């Protein structure tokens, strides 16, 4: 079993850092999987993003941010 305290110096190890790095690793996995699975589709999606209006992108960003906050709230409030 790999433990973060075996990797990090004792001075910077904490449960919060372990949790943060776990979540950061999961984000990299979720963000990288589509590029590995279908690079052509991701390139096409990127080209479509450059053609979108800035206000639409801002709205999508606000929606994603709101969903993330809601998921965190529900998880921490009712499951944690």
PDB file with SEQRES, HELIX, SHEET and CRYST1 records, atoms N, CA, C and O in Angstrom:
SEQRES   1 A   80  UNK UNK UNK UNK UNK UNK UNK UNK UNK UNK UNK UNK UNK          
SEQRES   2 A   80  UNK UNK UNK UNK UNK UNK UNK UNK UNK UNK UNK UNK UNK          
SEQRES   3 A   80  UNK UNK UNK UNK UNK UNK UNK UNK UNK UNK UNK UNK UNK          
SEQRES   4 A   80  UNK UNK UNK UNK UNK UNK UNK UNK UNK UNK UNK UNK UNK          
SEQRES   5 A   80  UNK UNK UNK UNK UNK UNK UNK UNK UNK UNK UNK UNK UNK          
SEQRES   6 A   80  UNK UNK UNK UNK UNK UNK UNK UNK UNK UNK UNK UNK UNK          
SEQRES   7 A   80  UNK UNK                                                      
HELIX    1 AA1 UNK A    4  UNK A    7  1                                   4    
HELIX    2 AA2 UNK A   10  UNK A   12  5                                   3    
HELIX    3 AA3 UNK A   15  UNK A   37  1                                  23    
HELIX    4 AA4 UNK A   39  UNK A   51  1                                  13    
HELIX    5 AA5 UNK A   54  UNK A   74  1                                  21    
HELIX    6 AA6 UNK A   75  UNK A   79  3                                   5    
CRYST1    1.000    1.000    1.000  90.00  90.00  90.00 P 1           1          
ATOM      1  N   UNK A   1       0.847  -1.181   0.000  1.00  0.00           N  
ATOM      2  CA  UNK A   1       0.000   0.000   0.000  1.00  0.00           C  
ATOM      3  C   UNK A   1       0.883   1.230   0.000  1.00  0.00           C  
ATOM      4  O   UNK A   1       1.776   1.368   0.837  1.00  0.00           O  
ATOM      5  N   UNK A   2       0.631   2.119  -0.937  1.00  0.00           N  
ATOM      6  CA  UNK A   2       1.388   3.368  -1.029  1.00  0.00           C  
ATOM      7  C   UNK A   2       0.755   4.407  -0.131  1.00  0.00           C  
ATOM      8  O   UNK A   2      -0.440   4.681  -0.240  1.00  0.00           O  
ATOM      9  N   UNK A   3       1.530   4.974   0.736  1.00  0.00           N  
ATOM     10  CA  UNK A   3       1.037   6.050   1.600  1.00  0.00           C  
ATOM     11  C   UNK A   3       1.783   7.326   1.276  1.00  0.00           C  
ATOM     12  O   UNK A   3       2.983   7.311   0.999  1.00  0.00           O  
ATOM     13  N   UNK A   4       1.058   8.431   1.315  1.00  0.00           N  
ATOM     14  CA  UNK A   4       1.672   9.720   0.988  1.00  0.00           C  
ATOM     15  C   UNK A   4       2.806  10.043   1.946  1.00  0.00           C  
ATOM     16  O   UNK A   4       3.776  10.691   1.554  1.00  0.00           O  
ATOM     17  N   UNK A   5       2.703   9.603   3.195  1.00  0.00           N  
ATOM     18  CA  UNK A   5       3.752   9.947   4.143  1.00  0.00           C  
ATOM     19  C   UNK A   5       5.073   9.261   3.798  1.00  0.00           C  
ATOM     20  O   UNK A   5       6.127   9.686   4.272  1.00  0.00           O  
ATOM     21  N   UNK A   6       5.033   8.212   2.985  1.00  0.00           N  
ATOM     22  CA  UNK A   6       6.266   7.582   2.536  1.00  0.00           C  
ATOM     23  C   UNK A   6       6.914   8.374   1.399  1.00  0.00           C  
ATOM     24  O   UNK A   6       8.095   8.189   1.103  1.00  0.00           O  
ATOM     25  N   UNK A   7       6.155   9.237   0.776  1.00  0.00           N  
ATOM     26  CA  UNK A   7       6.643  10.000  -0.367  1.00  0.00           C  
ATOM     27  C   UNK A   7       7.038  11.419   0.014  1.00  0.00           C  
ATOM     28  O   UNK A   7       8.056  11.926  -0.458  1.00  0.00           O  
ATOM     29  N   UNK A   8       6.252  12.060   0.855  1.00  0.00           N  
ATOM     30  CA  UNK A   8       6.481  13.442   1.238  1.00  0.00           C  
ATOM     31  C   UNK A   8       7.274  13.525   2.535  1.00  0.00           C  
ATOM     32  O   UNK A   8       7.183  12.639   3.385  1.00  0.00           O  
ATOM     33  N   UNK A   9       8.053  14.595   2.683  1.00  0.00           N  
ATOM     34  CA  UNK A   9       8.692  14.804   3.982  1.00  0.00           C  
ATOM     35  C   UNK A   9       7.625  14.984   5.060  1.00  0.00           C  
ATOM     36  O   UNK A   9       6.520  15.451   4.779  1.00  0.00           O  
ATOM     37  N   UNK A  10       7.955  14.620   6.267  1.00  0.00           N  
ATOM     38  CA  UNK A  10       6.994  14.670   7.372  1.00  0.00           C  
ATOM     39  C   UNK A  10       6.455  16.083   7.570  1.00  0.00           C  
ATOM     40  O   UNK A  10       5.296  16.245   7.952  1.00  0.00           O  
ATOM     41  N   UNK A  11       7.266  17.106   7.319  1.00  0.00           N  
ATOM     42  CA  UNK A  11       6.838  18.478   7.589  1.00  0.00           C  
ATOM     43  C   UNK A  11       5.675  18.928   6.715  1.00  0.00           C  
ATOM     44  O   UNK A  11       4.902  19.789   7.133  1.00  0.00           O  
ATOM     45  N   UNK A  12       5.526  18.377   5.523  1.00  0.00           N  
ATOM     46  CA  UNK A  12       4.452  18.829   4.644  1.00  0.00           C  
ATOM     47  C   UNK A  12       3.336  17.807   4.501  1.00  0.00           C  
ATOM     48  O   UNK A  12       2.375  18.045   3.770  1.00  0.00           O  
ATOM     49  N   UNK A  13       3.443  16.682   5.180  1.00  0.00           N  
ATOM     50  CA  UNK A  13       2.409  15.652   5.076  1.00  0.00           C  
ATOM     51  C   UNK A  13       1.238  15.985   5.973  1.00  0.00           C  
ATOM     52  O   UNK A  13       1.413  16.324   7.143  1.00  0.00           O  
ATOM     53  N   UNK A  14       0.067  15.887   5.428  1.00  0.00           N  
ATOM     54  CA  UNK A  14      -1.149  16.025   6.215  1.00  0.00           C  
ATOM     55  C   UNK A  14      -2.278  15.342   5.453  1.00  0.00           C  
ATOM     56  O   UNK A  14      -2.156  15.034   4.268  1.00  0.00           O  
ATOM     57  N   UNK A  15      -3.356  15.119   6.148  1.00  0.00           N  
ATOM     58  CA  UNK A  15      -4.511  14.505   5.507  1.00  0.00           C  
ATOM     59  C   UNK A  15      -5.036  15.405   4.401  1.00  0.00           C  
ATOM     60  O   UNK A  15      -5.461  14.916   3.354  1.00  0.00           O  
ATOM     61  N   UNK A  16      -5.010  16.702   4.618  1.00  0.00           N  
ATOM     62  CA  UNK A  16      -5.498  17.641   3.614  1.00  0.00           C  
ATOM     63  C   UNK A  16      -4.644  17.581   2.353  1.00  0.00           C  
ATOM     64  O   UNK A  16      -5.178  17.581   1.243  1.00  0.00           O  
ATOM     65  N   UNK A  17      -3.338  17.530   2.510  1.00  0.00           N  
ATOM     66  CA  UNK A  17      -2.455  17.446   1.345  1.00  0.00           C  
ATOM     67  C   UNK A  17      -2.660  16.121   0.620  1.00  0.00           C  
ATOM     68  O   UNK A  17      -2.672  16.082  -0.611  1.00  0.00           O  
ATOM     69  N   UNK A  18      -2.820  15.051   1.364  1.00  0.00           N  
ATOM     70  CA  UNK A  18      -3.069  13.745   0.768  1.00  0.00           C  
ATOM     71  C   UNK A  18      -4.366  13.769  -0.036  1.00  0.00           C  
ATOM     72  O   UNK A  18      -4.418  13.270  -1.160  1.00  0.00           O  
ATOM     73  N   UNK A  19      -5.408  14.350   0.546  1.00  0.00           N  
ATOM     74  CA  UNK A  19      -6.699  14.468  -0.138  1.00  0.00           C  
ATOM     75  C   UNK A  19      -6.574  15.339  -1.384  1.00  0.00           C  
ATOM     76  O   UNK A  19      -7.085  14.980  -2.444  1.00  0.00           O  
ATOM     77  N   UNK A  20      -5.900  16.477  -1.265  1.00  0.00           N  
ATOM     78  CA  UNK A  20      -5.722  17.392  -2.394  1.00  0.00           C  
ATOM     79  C   UNK A  20      -4.992  16.701  -3.541  1.00  0.00           C  
ATOM     80  O   UNK A  20      -5.414  16.802  -4.693  1.00  0.00           O  
ATOM     81  N   UNK A  21      -3.918  16.010  -3.240  1.00  0.00           N  
ATOM     82  CA  UNK A  21      -3.157  15.346  -4.297  1.00  0.00           C  
ATOM     83  C   UNK A  21      -3.934  14.185  -4.906  1.00  0.00           C  
ATOM     84  O   UNK A  21      -3.786  13.897  -6.093  1.00  0.00           O  
ATOM     85  N   UNK A  22      -4.761  13.518  -4.104  1.00  0.00           N  
ATOM     86  CA  UNK A  22      -5.621  12.466  -4.636  1.00  0.00           C  
ATOM     87  C   UNK A  22      -6.609  13.049  -5.626  1.00  0.00           C  
ATOM     88  O   UNK A  22      -6.791  12.508  -6.717  1.00  0.00           O  
ATOM     89  N   UNK A  23      -7.248  14.150  -5.254  1.00  0.00           N  
ATOM     90  CA  UNK A  23      -8.211  14.796  -6.144  1.00  0.00           C  
ATOM     91  C   UNK A  23      -7.520  15.334  -7.386  1.00  0.00           C  
ATOM     92  O   UNK A  23      -8.051  15.219  -8.490  1.00  0.00           O  
ATOM     93  N   UNK A  24      -6.348  15.917  -7.217  1.00  0.00           N  
ATOM     94  CA  UNK A  24      -5.607  16.432  -8.367  1.00  0.00           C  
ATOM     95  C   UNK A  24      -5.256  15.307  -9.336  1.00  0.00           C  
ATOM     96  O   UNK A  24      -5.354  15.483 -10.551  1.00  0.00           O  
ATOM     97  N   UNK A  25      -4.854  14.168  -8.814  1.00  0.00           N  
ATOM     98  CA  UNK A  25      -4.579  13.017  -9.670  1.00  0.00           C  
ATOM     99  C   UNK A  25      -5.814  12.560 -10.411  1.00  0.00           C  
ATOM    100  O   UNK A  25      -5.742  12.208 -11.589  1.00  0.00           O  
ATOM    101  N   UNK A  26      -6.947  12.562  -9.732  1.00  0.00           N  
ATOM    102  CA  UNK A  26      -8.198  12.164 -10.389  1.00  0.00           C  
ATOM    103  C   UNK A  26      -8.571  13.149 -11.485  1.00  0.00           C  
ATOM    104  O   UNK A  26      -9.070  12.744 -12.535  1.00  0.00           O  
ATOM    105  N   UNK A  27      -8.339  14.427 -11.259  1.00  0.00           N  
ATOM    106  CA  UNK A  27      -8.629  15.437 -12.287  1.00  0.00           C  
ATOM    107  C   UNK A  27      -7.774  15.182 -13.517  1.00  0.00           C  
ATOM    108  O   UNK A  27      -8.276  15.237 -14.640  1.00  0.00           O  
ATOM    109  N   UNK A  28      -6.494  14.905 -13.323  1.00  0.00           N  
ATOM    110  CA  UNK A  28      -5.623  14.611 -14.465  1.00  0.00           C  
ATOM    111  C   UNK A  28      -6.095  13.379 -15.223  1.00  0.00           C  
ATOM    112  O   UNK A  28      -6.037  13.350 -16.452  1.00  0.00           O  
ATOM    113  N   UNK A  29      -6.562  12.362 -14.508  1.00  0.00           N  
ATOM    114  CA  UNK A  29      -7.068  11.160 -15.164  1.00  0.00           C  
ATOM    115  C   UNK A  29      -8.301  11.484 -16.000  1.00  0.00           C  
ATOM    116  O   UNK A  29      -8.395  11.082 -17.160  1.00  0.00           O  
ATOM    117  N   UNK A  30      -9.247  12.215 -15.405  1.00  0.00           N  
ATOM    118  CA  UNK A  30     -10.489  12.542 -16.113  1.00  0.00           C  
ATOM    119  C   UNK A  30     -10.216  13.475 -17.289  1.00  0.00           C  
ATOM    120  O   UNK A  30     -10.832  13.336 -18.345  1.00  0.00           O  
ATOM    121  N   UNK A  31      -9.306  14.415 -17.117  1.00  0.00           N  
ATOM    122  CA  UNK A  31      -8.989  15.344 -18.199  1.00  0.00           C  
ATOM    123  C   UNK A  31      -8.177  14.683 -19.308  1.00  0.00           C  
ATOM    124  O   UNK A  31      -8.321  15.054 -20.472  1.00  0.00           O  
ATOM    125  N   UNK A  32      -7.340  13.727 -18.979  1.00  0.00           N  
ATOM    126  CA  UNK A  32      -6.478  13.116 -19.976  1.00  0.00           C  
ATOM    127  C   UNK A  32      -7.106  11.969 -20.746  1.00  0.00           C  
ATOM    128  O   UNK A  32      -6.692  11.677 -21.867  1.00  0.00           O  
ATOM    129  N   UNK A  33      -8.089  11.322 -20.163  1.00  0.00           N  
ATOM    130  CA  UNK A  33      -8.697  10.145 -20.793  1.00  0.00           C  
ATOM    131  C   UNK A  33      -9.270  10.431 -22.184  1.00  0.00           C  
ATOM    132  O   UNK A  33      -9.035   9.640 -23.098  1.00  0.00           O  
ATOM    133  N   UNK A  34     -10.011  11.524 -22.386  1.00  0.00           N  
ATOM    134  CA  UNK A  34     -10.547  11.771 -23.741  1.00  0.00           C  
ATOM    135  C   UNK A  34      -9.460  11.978 -24.794  1.00  0.00           C  
ATOM    136  O   UNK A  34      -9.630  11.576 -25.945  1.00  0.00           O  
ATOM    137  N   UNK A  35      -8.347  12.600 -24.409  1.00  0.00           N  
ATOM    138  CA  UNK A  35      -7.254  12.812 -25.363  1.00  0.00           C  
ATOM    139  C   UNK A  35      -6.596  11.490 -25.731  1.00  0.00           C  
ATOM    140  O   UNK A  35      -6.166  11.308 -26.870  1.00  0.00           O  
ATOM    141  N   UNK A  36      -6.513  10.571 -24.785  1.00  0.00           N  
ATOM    142  CA  UNK A  36      -5.951   9.259 -25.062  1.00  0.00           C  
ATOM    143  C   UNK A  36      -6.915   8.424 -25.900  1.00  0.00           C  
ATOM    144  O   UNK A  36      -6.490   7.734 -26.827  1.00  0.00           O  
ATOM    145  N   UNK A  37      -8.196   8.479 -25.585  1.00  0.00           N  
ATOM    146  CA  UNK A  37      -9.191   7.650 -26.257  1.00  0.00           C  
ATOM    147  C   UNK A  37      -9.493   8.130 -27.672  1.00  0.00           C  
ATOM    148  O   UNK A  37      -9.659   7.313 -28.577  1.00  0.00           O  
ATOM    149  N   UNK A  38      -9.566   9.441 -27.872  1.00  0.00           N  
ATOM    150  CA  UNK A  38      -9.962   9.949 -29.178  1.00  0.00           C  
ATOM    151  C   UNK A  38      -9.345  11.323 -29.443  1.00  0.00           C  
ATOM    152  O   UNK A  38     -10.019  12.344 -29.312  1.00  0.00           O  
ATOM    153  N   UNK A  39      -8.077  11.345 -29.811  1.00  0.00           N  
ATOM    154  CA  UNK A  39      -7.415  12.629 -30.035  1.00  0.00           C  
ATOM    155  C   UNK A  39      -8.024  13.444 -31.182  1.00  0.00           C  
ATOM    156  O   UNK A  39      -8.053  14.673 -31.122  1.00  0.00           O  
ATOM    157  N   UNK A  40      -8.500  12.773 -32.209  1.00  0.00           N  
ATOM    158  CA  UNK A  40      -9.101  13.513 -33.341  1.00  0.00           C  
ATOM    159  C   UNK A  40     -10.360  14.248 -32.914  1.00  0.00           C  
ATOM    160  O   UNK A  40     -10.568  15.406 -33.277  1.00  0.00           O  
ATOM    161  N   UNK A  41     -11.195  13.572 -32.145  1.00  0.00           N  
ATOM    162  CA  UNK A  41     -12.427  14.214 -31.666  1.00  0.00           C  
ATOM    163  C   UNK A  41     -12.109  15.380 -30.741  1.00  0.00           C  
ATOM    164  O   UNK A  41     -12.812  16.390 -30.760  1.00  0.00           O  
ATOM    165  N   UNK A  42     -11.066  15.256 -29.936  1.00  0.00           N  
ATOM    166  CA  UNK A  42     -10.700  16.348 -29.041  1.00  0.00           C  
ATOM    167  C   UNK A  42     -10.160  17.548 -29.822  1.00  0.00           C  
ATOM    168  O   UNK A  42     -10.405  18.696 -29.452  1.00  0.00           O  
ATOM    169  N   UNK A  43      -9.424  17.277 -30.902  1.00  0.00           N  
ATOM    170  CA  UNK A  43      -8.952  18.371 -31.752  1.00  0.00           C  
ATOM    171  C   UNK A  43     -10.140  19.089 -32.395  1.00  0.00           C  
ATOM    172  O   UNK A  43     -10.178  20.318 -32.459  1.00  0.00           O  
ATOM    173  N   UNK A  44     -11.098  18.308 -32.863  1.00  0.00           N  
ATOM    174  CA  UNK A  44     -12.294  18.910 -33.472  1.00  0.00           C  
ATOM    175  C   UNK A  44     -13.063  19.731 -32.432  1.00  0.00           C  
ATOM    176  O   UNK A  44     -13.547  20.823 -32.729  1.00  0.00           O  
ATOM    177  N   UNK A  45     -13.170  19.202 -31.227  1.00  0.00           N  
ATOM    178  CA  UNK A  45     -13.858  19.927 -30.161  1.00  0.00           C  
ATOM    179  C   UNK A  45     -13.115  21.230 -29.844  1.00  0.00           C  
ATOM    180  O   UNK A  45     -13.748  22.262 -29.620  1.00  0.00           O  
ATOM    181  N   UNK A  46     -11.799  21.189 -29.825  1.00  0.00           N  
ATOM    182  CA  UNK A  46     -11.013  22.397 -29.582  1.00  0.00           C  
ATOM    183  C   UNK A  46     -11.223  23.445 -30.663  1.00  0.00           C  
ATOM    184  O   UNK A  46     -11.294  24.640 -30.375  1.00  0.00           O  
ATOM    185  N   UNK A  47     -11.321  22.997 -31.900  1.00  0.00           N  
ATOM    186  CA  UNK A  47     -11.584  23.939 -32.985  1.00  0.00           C  
ATOM    187  C   UNK A  47     -12.962  24.576 -32.840  1.00  0.00           C  
ATOM    188  O   UNK A  47     -13.136  25.766 -33.104  1.00  0.00           O  
ATOM    189  N   UNK A  48     -13.936  23.777 -32.420  1.00  0.00           N  
ATOM    190  CA  UNK A  48     -15.281  24.338 -32.196  1.00  0.00           C  
ATOM    191  C   UNK A  48     -15.274  25.342 -31.051  1.00  0.00           C  
ATOM    192  O   UNK A  48     -16.000  26.336 -31.089  1.00  0.00           O  
ATOM    193  N   UNK A  49     -14.461  25.087 -30.040  1.00  0.00           N  
ATOM    194  CA  UNK A  49     -14.385  26.014 -28.907  1.00  0.00           C  
ATOM    195  C   UNK A  49     -13.859  27.379 -29.338  1.00  0.00           C  
ATOM    196  O   UNK A  49     -14.322  28.409 -28.848  1.00  0.00           O  
ATOM    197  N   UNK A  50     -12.891  27.386 -30.254  1.00  0.00           N  
ATOM    198  CA  UNK A  50     -12.327  28.662 -30.695  1.00  0.00           C  
ATOM    199  C   UNK A  50     -13.346  29.490 -31.478  1.00  0.00           C  
ATOM    200  O   UNK A  50     -13.223  30.712 -31.561  1.00  0.00           O  
ATOM    201  N   UNK A  51     -14.347  28.828 -32.049  1.00  0.00           N  
ATOM    202  CA  UNK A  51     -15.361  29.536 -32.824  1.00  0.00           C  
ATOM    203  C   UNK A  51     -16.556  29.977 -31.986  1.00  0.00           C  
ATOM    204  O   UNK A  51     -17.407  30.725 -32.468  1.00  0.00           O  
ATOM    205  N   UNK A  52     -16.628  29.518 -30.733  1.00  0.00           N  
ATOM    206  CA  UNK A  52     -17.761  29.876 -29.876  1.00  0.00           C  
ATOM    207  C   UNK A  52     -17.632  31.304 -29.366  1.00  0.00           C  
ATOM    208  O   UNK A  52     -16.532  31.826 -29.186  1.00  0.00           O  
ATOM    209  N   UNK A  53     -18.765  31.906 -29.142  1.00  0.00           N  
ATOM    210  CA  UNK A  53     -18.825  33.246 -28.574  1.00  0.00           C  
ATOM    211  C   UNK A  53     -18.303  33.202 -27.133  1.00  0.00           C  
ATOM    212  O   UNK A  53     -18.520  32.222 -26.421  1.00  0.00           O  
ATOM    213  N   UNK A  54     -17.624  34.254 -26.713  1.00  0.00           N  
ATOM    214  CA  UNK A  54     -17.056  34.310 -25.365  1.00  0.00           C  
ATOM    215  C   UNK A  54     -18.142  34.208 -24.298  1.00  0.00           C  
ATOM    216  O   UNK A  54     -17.913  33.611 -23.246  1.00  0.00           O  
ATOM    217  N   UNK A  55     -19.300  34.769 -24.545  1.00  0.00           N  
ATOM    218  CA  UNK A  55     -20.366  34.715 -23.543  1.00  0.00           C  
ATOM    219  C   UNK A  55     -20.883  33.285 -23.362  1.00  0.00           C  
ATOM    220  O   UNK A  55     -21.270  32.905 -22.256  1.00  0.00           O  
ATOM    221  N   UNK A  56     -20.892  32.494 -24.430  1.00  0.00           N  
ATOM    222  CA  UNK A  56     -21.310  31.095 -24.325  1.00  0.00           C  
ATOM    223  C   UNK A  56     -20.282  30.314 -23.505  1.00  0.00           C  
ATOM    224  O   UNK A  56     -20.644  29.510 -22.646  1.00  0.00           O  
ATOM    225  N   UNK A  57     -18.999  30.559 -23.776  1.00  0.00           N  
ATOM    226  CA  UNK A  57     -17.955  29.897 -23.001  1.00  0.00           C  
ATOM    227  C   UNK A  57     -18.031  30.291 -21.529  1.00  0.00           C  
ATOM    228  O   UNK A  57     -17.851  29.453 -20.646  1.00  0.00           O  
ATOM    229  N   UNK A  58     -18.296  31.556 -21.272  1.00  0.00           N  
ATOM    230  CA  UNK A  58     -18.426  32.024 -19.888  1.00  0.00           C  
ATOM    231  C   UNK A  58     -19.605  31.339 -19.208  1.00  0.00           C  
ATOM    232  O   UNK A  58     -19.509  30.948 -18.045  1.00  0.00           O  
ATOM    233  N   UNK A  59     -20.714  31.191 -19.925  1.00  0.00           N  
ATOM    234  CA  UNK A  59     -21.888  30.516 -19.381  1.00  0.00           C  
ATOM    235  C   UNK A  59     -21.592  29.041 -19.099  1.00  0.00           C  
ATOM    236  O   UNK A  59     -21.985  28.518 -18.056  1.00  0.00           O  
ATOM    237  N   UNK A  60     -20.908  28.377 -20.017  1.00  0.00           N  
ATOM    238  CA  UNK A  60     -20.515  26.984 -19.786  1.00  0.00           C  
ATOM    239  C   UNK A  60     -19.578  26.858 -18.588  1.00  0.00           C  
ATOM    240  O   UNK A  60     -19.696  25.924 -17.795  1.00  0.00           O  
ATOM    241  N   UNK A  61     -18.657  27.793 -18.463  1.00  0.00           N  
ATOM    242  CA  UNK A  61     -17.749  27.791 -17.313  1.00  0.00           C  
ATOM    243  C   UNK A  61     -18.485  27.999 -16.003  1.00  0.00           C  
ATOM    244  O   UNK A  61     -18.196  27.331 -15.010  1.00  0.00           O  
ATOM    245  N   UNK A  62     -19.445  28.933 -15.997  1.00  0.00           N  
ATOM    246  CA  UNK A  62     -20.234  29.177 -14.791  1.00  0.00           C  
ATOM    247  C   UNK A  62     -21.078  27.964 -14.436  1.00  0.00           C  
ATOM    248  O   UNK A  62     -21.218  27.629 -13.260  1.00  0.00           O  
ATOM    249  N   UNK A  63     -21.637  27.308 -15.431  1.00  0.00           N  
ATOM    250  CA  UNK A  63     -22.435  26.108 -15.198  1.00  0.00           C  
ATOM    251  C   UNK A  63     -21.564  24.990 -14.615  1.00  0.00           C  
ATOM    252  O   UNK A  63     -21.963  24.327 -13.657  1.00  0.00           O  
ATOM    253  N   UNK A  64     -20.384  24.783 -15.189  1.00  0.00           N  
ATOM    254  CA  UNK A  64     -19.472  23.753 -14.688  1.00  0.00           C  
ATOM    255  C   UNK A  64     -19.040  24.054 -13.257  1.00  0.00           C  
ATOM    256  O   UNK A  64     -19.001  23.163 -12.408  1.00  0.00           O  
ATOM    257  N   UNK A  65     -18.720  25.302 -13.002  1.00  0.00           N  
ATOM    258  CA  UNK A  65     -18.330  25.715 -11.659  1.00  0.00           C  
ATOM    259  C   UNK A  65     -19.464  25.471 -10.668  1.00  0.00           C  
ATOM    260  O   UNK A  65     -19.239  24.949  -9.577  1.00  0.00           O  
ATOM    261  N   UNK A  66     -20.668  25.845 -11.046  1.00  0.00           N  
ATOM    262  CA  UNK A  66     -21.824  25.636 -10.182  1.00  0.00           C  
ATOM    263  C   UNK A  66     -22.075  24.158  -9.911  1.00  0.00           C  
ATOM    264  O   UNK A  66     -22.379  23.775  -8.782  1.00  0.00           O  
ATOM    265  N   UNK A  67     -21.949  23.327 -10.944  1.00  0.00           N  
ATOM    266  CA  UNK A  67     -22.119  21.879 -10.750  1.00  0.00           C  
ATOM    267  C   UNK A  67     -21.062  21.337  -9.796  1.00  0.00           C  
ATOM    268  O   UNK A  67     -21.369  20.525  -8.923  1.00  0.00           O  
ATOM    269  N   UNK A  68     -19.840  21.775  -9.956  1.00  0.00           N  
ATOM    270  CA  UNK A  68     -18.768  21.322  -9.069  1.00  0.00           C  
ATOM    271  C   UNK A  68     -19.015  21.718  -7.627  1.00  0.00           C  
ATOM    272  O   UNK A  68     -18.827  20.914  -6.713  1.00  0.00           O  
ATOM    273  N   UNK A  69     -19.436  22.958  -7.423  1.00  0.00           N  
ATOM    274  CA  UNK A  69     -19.730  23.422  -6.063  1.00  0.00           C  
ATOM    275  C   UNK A  69     -20.899  22.647  -5.476  1.00  0.00           C  
ATOM    276  O   UNK A  69     -20.866  22.274  -4.304  1.00  0.00           O  
ATOM    277  N   UNK A  70     -21.919  22.403  -6.265  1.00  0.00           N  
ATOM    278  CA  UNK A  70     -23.076  21.647  -5.782  1.00  0.00           C  
ATOM    279  C   UNK A  70     -22.687  20.219  -5.413  1.00  0.00           C  
ATOM    280  O   UNK A  70     -23.109  19.709  -4.374  1.00  0.00           O  
ATOM    281  N   UNK A  71     -21.893  19.577  -6.250  1.00  0.00           N  
ATOM    282  CA  UNK A  71     -21.443  18.212  -5.951  1.00  0.00           C  
ATOM    283  C   UNK A  71     -20.626  18.191  -4.666  1.00  0.00           C  
ATOM    284  O   UNK A  71     -20.822  17.317  -3.821  1.00  0.00           O  
ATOM    285  N   UNK A  72     -19.717  19.139  -4.512  1.00  0.00           N  
ATOM    286  CA  UNK A  72     -18.918  19.204  -3.288  1.00  0.00           C  
ATOM    287  C   UNK A  72     -19.794  19.443  -2.062  1.00  0.00           C  
ATOM    288  O   UNK A  72     -19.605  18.807  -1.026  1.00  0.00           O  
ATOM    289  N   UNK A  73     -20.747  20.355  -2.180  1.00  0.00           N  
ATOM    290  CA  UNK A  73     -21.632  20.655  -1.051  1.00  0.00           C  
ATOM    291  C   UNK A  73     -22.444  19.424  -0.638  1.00  0.00           C  
ATOM    292  O   UNK A  73     -22.496  19.065   0.538  1.00  0.00           O  
ATOM    293  N   UNK A  74     -23.071  18.788  -1.623  1.00  0.00           N  
ATOM    294  CA  UNK A  74     -23.910  17.621  -1.317  1.00  0.00           C  
ATOM    295  C   UNK A  74     -23.051  16.502  -0.729  1.00  0.00           C  
ATOM    296  O   UNK A  74     -23.447  15.854   0.240  1.00  0.00           O  
ATOM    297  N   UNK A  75     -21.883  16.278  -1.311  1.00  0.00           N  
ATOM    298  CA  UNK A  75     -21.006  15.221  -0.821  1.00  0.00           C  
ATOM    299  C   UNK A  75     -20.548  15.495   0.601  1.00  0.00           C  
ATOM    300  O   UNK A  75     -20.620  14.616   1.460  1.00  0.00           O  
ATOM    301  N   UNK A  76     -20.080  16.704   0.853  1.00  0.00           N  
ATOM    302  CA  UNK A  76     -19.571  17.037   2.190  1.00  0.00           C  
ATOM    303  C   UNK A  76     -20.702  17.127   3.228  1.00  0.00           C  
ATOM    304  O   UNK A  76     -20.514  16.762   4.389  1.00  0.00           O  
ATOM    305  N   UNK A  77     -21.846  17.604   2.810  1.00  0.00           N  
ATOM    306  CA  UNK A  77     -22.959  17.816   3.748  1.00  0.00           C  
ATOM    307  C   UNK A  77     -23.659  16.517   4.115  1.00  0.00           C  
ATOM    308  O   UNK A  77     -23.963  16.289   5.286  1.00  0.00           O  
ATOM    309  N   UNK A  78     -23.915  15.671   3.140  1.00  0.00           N  
ATOM    310  CA  UNK A  78     -24.749  14.503   3.377  1.00  0.00           C  
ATOM    311  C   UNK A  78     -23.968  13.181   3.419  1.00  0.00           C  
ATOM    312  O   UNK A  78     -24.450  12.209   4.000  1.00  0.00           O  
ATOM    313  N   UNK A  79     -22.806  13.127   2.831  1.00  0.00           N  
ATOM    314  CA  UNK A  79     -22.052  11.877   2.805  1.00  0.00           C  
ATOM    315  C   UNK A  79     -20.804  11.920   3.667  1.00  0.00           C  
ATOM    316  O   UNK A  79     -20.217  10.876   3.949  1.00  0.00           O  
ATOM    317  N   UNK A  80     -20.389  13.098   4.090  1.00  0.00           N  
ATOM    318  CA  UNK A  80     -19.148  13.227   4.833  1.00  0.00           C  
ATOM    319  C   UNK A  80     -19.385  13.399   6.255  1.00  0.00           C  
ATOM    320  O   UNK A  80     -18.436  13.523   7.029  1.00  0.00           O  
TER     321      UNK A  80                                                      
END                                                                             
